[in-house]
């Protein structure tokens, strides 16, 4: 039998921390014994519990404890974090600690872990007294990577007392709820973020252009509510196609009708920009009209385009190497306070994996499966909206003054 | 071998009539031989074909010919319709002619069939020189029901030359197309119908109330764009719940939050109206606010409520017998020129079965499966819109002046 | 300020009872004060809490307490239930207690409430010392209906210690999980129910016949795993169509191809059975082959068919009045231990509303939205399976011996 | 006014070629005049039409003609193809001819275009008397690229006389049709392809592993029905995770339950393979069990793994550059006769773009939207199956002998 003691503090009952910790212990086939407990007597008082966790084997315990840490448990005995050195580039020590996207500290003295994101490793720089995350493929020989779980502290998110739109995700705002309210709350969060100087990130899928909603996005850029855009080859190809030919994937945006020669238009648009060498040159040549790319260039939006295997062309500026693209997205995500993922699946999932839990994230899609899939990926501060992206964007513009 | 001759007239090539007729013959394992053909030389000229159809058995031919009639073929030999008398109430003669929803004539002398709808029988009144449809369960002993297919003429719809929103259904307007255009076209069709004095029918599902869109519907009633509403127990129960308690299925319509005692509210609303005896009495008692039922009563809208087995209560006015409800819906559908089915499945399918093909029908739902299912049910004049019903209604109100 | 004391007993932490009760109080804007608490020290010990709940108004408290009862709270002060007499047929007293589908007792002395189902009222017969539920429309003048919440005790379901397939519904078994395991667990539950003499209820949609899975259902009937079937007009019409013509909605079940004359076949089948007068007569005439209806008649399955407004015909045996149909379904549901809802929406929702929480319910559909919708409707003992019903039934038959 | 003459030959009416050509002319706002027409008199005779097409401008005509070619029209006047030289690497001449995926010839003398796929350019090598396709980014300075549409001949696919499963895609085999039939037809096509020595390509999504269906895929490899696999990082990561830990994305494949430490397992699996340097080394070390990767190595399957921005790790062998990955997929697709896309979206769309129309393609997914999206992408020889992939694979294995 192996055992250790954990502690829980705060609103551990109405935040579901205590029942989840107990449940996790039972499901693992381990056992607990309450050593000490003080329960808050009313909704304003916090509680405290010290619990012994025992398991049949050390391995079982070693697997269980990091799970409990994510749920809000701390080890009762304060220890320093253990580290092991990277010996092969891009390969972590076997027993590396795999992060959550919650605020995390590691102990030499307690150090906050910089740039937290999900499923990466923690490197401690003992000289600089700092710690930061590193994705597996960036691990360098000599990095001191945290192993085991001792000396790691995770700040689980408590359920906020005050209900708010960006509460703990329970289930998405379905198409059967009133969306007008939700749109107003998204607008309020965007205004607040801009007042604090926080960045707003948009992840955009190509349906934005097909639905003639590119005007709404361009307007949001001009009003100051877009600092970073993540997208792929398609959104840019169709934005340029719309500017050059008035179509998107060959559909006339004024009449909604397919035009005969239209399936070629996005290829022509890509080919033209390739011949000029860059999207900047295309703008200088007057080809981009007043679309998303044009507005991005005029207002200094950081437009990060990540390629995929289904791309035609691709457009200049599209990063074809997926590891390099992830790297650029990581950089651009620093300082983001609000993220809005609209009509995007691949890029939205990739982005969700990179963002800390504290970023207020809105997922908008007409397909409930997409919203659920994205909202489920670990971030607690997600609002899912099952609605029509075109009409959503148009209604959102109406709620936002020039910032 | 059995054989007969058919004729095709009009824009039989670009309306796909000729290829469909040939395809149907081949798929049935029958054969054709072109006896005469004149092809229009340009897009303004019509064509003509006389074709011999032969099959291995009379039975195969008898099964095939009605199919070809629906596709636009006429029998070359003009005969009178055959009839057989109904001998059991609610039971048709074995070989009864089953209608399409296309304009149809039967010959004694050529008589138009009144009240055409899909999958019903045709009764000829030789004395009155008239013909009308009858559903199976209304067949009365002595009715002269058309049997076989001789003397029946169906007017297939040609693909309109001029493209328009209400063209032949090919595929629904997907969520990836610009909906603003489609909404404008729906509004134009509604305005035109009202100018001609035509009725507009709405089939409404309960999500209309859950999404706080009941205000939009009530406004459409006040502006004169609603003459008939088909719905069920739920839409009315939640409309009254919203008026009495400010909730819909227990969700507060102002905050979007569930309220604790809310799951009881629709039961309370139903119980209250039952105690008063009628929706009219509830309106007189001031309980209906400015919702859909209130506006319907004030503006003489024909509100037909058909019950189902999942209903609580039900509300007074709900017709619990499904055959009786179908009957009332049939009556109320007379004179309808535009039908809009919003966020409804059961009632929308039932309505689609009752409407002639000439009614311009709009199916709006956020679920593409619902739109496809409804749009597929035989009516050619359907526009399917995959979008958010709440935002659709709000945008539609903006396009419509007081009529 | 109004206040009262509640008690919680059992595994109130790991069953989420305590946190949910606290959460419900806070969300209602009410307050709590812990008066007494004993926490189980390990996973085998139960806990106890006595808590004062206070609210700004008696109305707020009256709305809140029934919610807490559903979550597992009892009033600390033992009182008798209050009743009021029904004064209008089909109308309940204003303040009637609306049930959950959980085991419930009311106090004169503590009486179990017979035939519990969701959203109905409780009638106490003081002479017979018994209590039973009544749907609103069956309330009779003179019935003593429970009002308020005093003297009502609800047995909330604790999360089972031992994980099992029919655990508390968290989320449906998605199409991305291994279904072979789940199918084996369903089979085990069916075998166990039959050993105990419990009934198995199937709710069947027409897609069962379209997918050629009627043979699987008939085989399950012959093996003894079907005691009750709920369905509509369509399932029976297509079952007879398949027997008479080898098609389902006109699609040849051997080739999968539409047959030309096929859209008429279900009308012909209905008409034929109507001419014979009953499904029994149709079986006697040899028209039903070895399908679902034939097997049902041969093995004494209780086949309850509830009509809807989209029905053609309808078939004899279809109950067209929705209130009468509900009544028959209520009766037939007595004694059911396992319920399987396959490819059905309307009938499945109606059935879900009628079943007590203790019935082990399986919802099988290829559309995740249907599974979620049904699994969400309050029953805790639901397993949702997103899979192909045809292949599911075929795999299930392989797991089940003759019972 | 500009005008030219086109010719149509073959079963141009029942293959819908003539009506589609007329329709396309009308929709473009152009006009036609029939110069000569001979109509086949019965289902075995072909027809012929020579038609003058006129438009208001040369530009309109130039846009329209390639559209008509795709539909099966040839220019009446036989000319040689025009070419222009590539002057910038990766950039095509402005007026390049953009291909369909149909068999295509270009005229110097008539040359078949090798390696046809959609939306690429045609390069003529006059010395070698050959023509082949080139994607935009591979265009090299000096390539003679076909411009305009003269001298291009497209062989439109006629609707096959004999109905078969792999007929012209009209709509997917829905979940409401019998799938057992369709599965047998897929098996027959696979057996026939292997007899001819044709390759079978599988495009696999990670749900294959989550659903414990990897055993079925490995069995298909062992029986000889898999020559090429396209997939991403996830399918391989979870296949190795399943071999090393018995889980897939942390879900125990034996019990279907999440395991506590499971979310780390796929990271551990990737890290382990990275430390060994390759999937081959991992197999040598005995880490791959009897999964998909192991069977692929043992039976010489060409496993092409294309990365994406959402990947962890990635696994060795994953091609992170999307343009390089497309190139490898193009190579591996040569000689493929049957392609099966199972539970994959991104990789399936990319593959669909690369395959000629003659490859018999099966799209299997439980989500009808995925099936429709893939089936719509231009390939005529597609069978879409809306069903459960796990149960589909298991049923397919039962139909296939060792080849």
Tab-separated table of C-alpha atoms in Angstrom, chain A residues 3 17 43 52 86 114 123 128 167 173 182 204 209 219 221 230 251 259 272 283 289 342 369:
chain	number	residue	atom	x	y	z
A	3	UNK	CA	-0.347	6.640	0.539
A	17	UNK	CA	-13.939	20.235	-5.883
A	43	UNK	CA	-22.344	30.589	1.287
A	52	UNK	CA	-5.237	10.681	3.189
A	86	UNK	CA	16.553	16.416	-21.573
A	114	UNK	CA	4.933	31.214	-17.622
A	123	UNK	CA	11.166	23.677	-17.681
A	128	UNK	CA	16.929	32.746	-13.331
A	167	UNK	CA	-19.321	30.987	-16.401
A	173	UNK	CA	-26.142	28.161	-25.349
A	182	UNK	CA	-25.629	36.312	-25.265
A	204	UNK	CA	-12.097	32.547	-38.777
A	209	UNK	CA	-16.664	34.925	-46.723
A	219	UNK	CA	-15.939	46.663	-39.788
A	221	UNK	CA	-11.289	45.521	-37.468
A	230	UNK	CA	-5.908	32.934	-37.048
A	251	UNK	CA	-21.000	31.996	-55.758
A	259	UNK	CA	-21.649	31.857	-61.611
A	272	UNK	CA	-2.544	36.490	-59.138
A	283	UNK	CA	-3.020	45.429	-51.573
A	289	UNK	CA	-10.869	45.992	-51.939
A	342	UNK	CA	-16.325	31.619	-35.766
A	369	UNK	CA	-21.450	19.259	-32.764
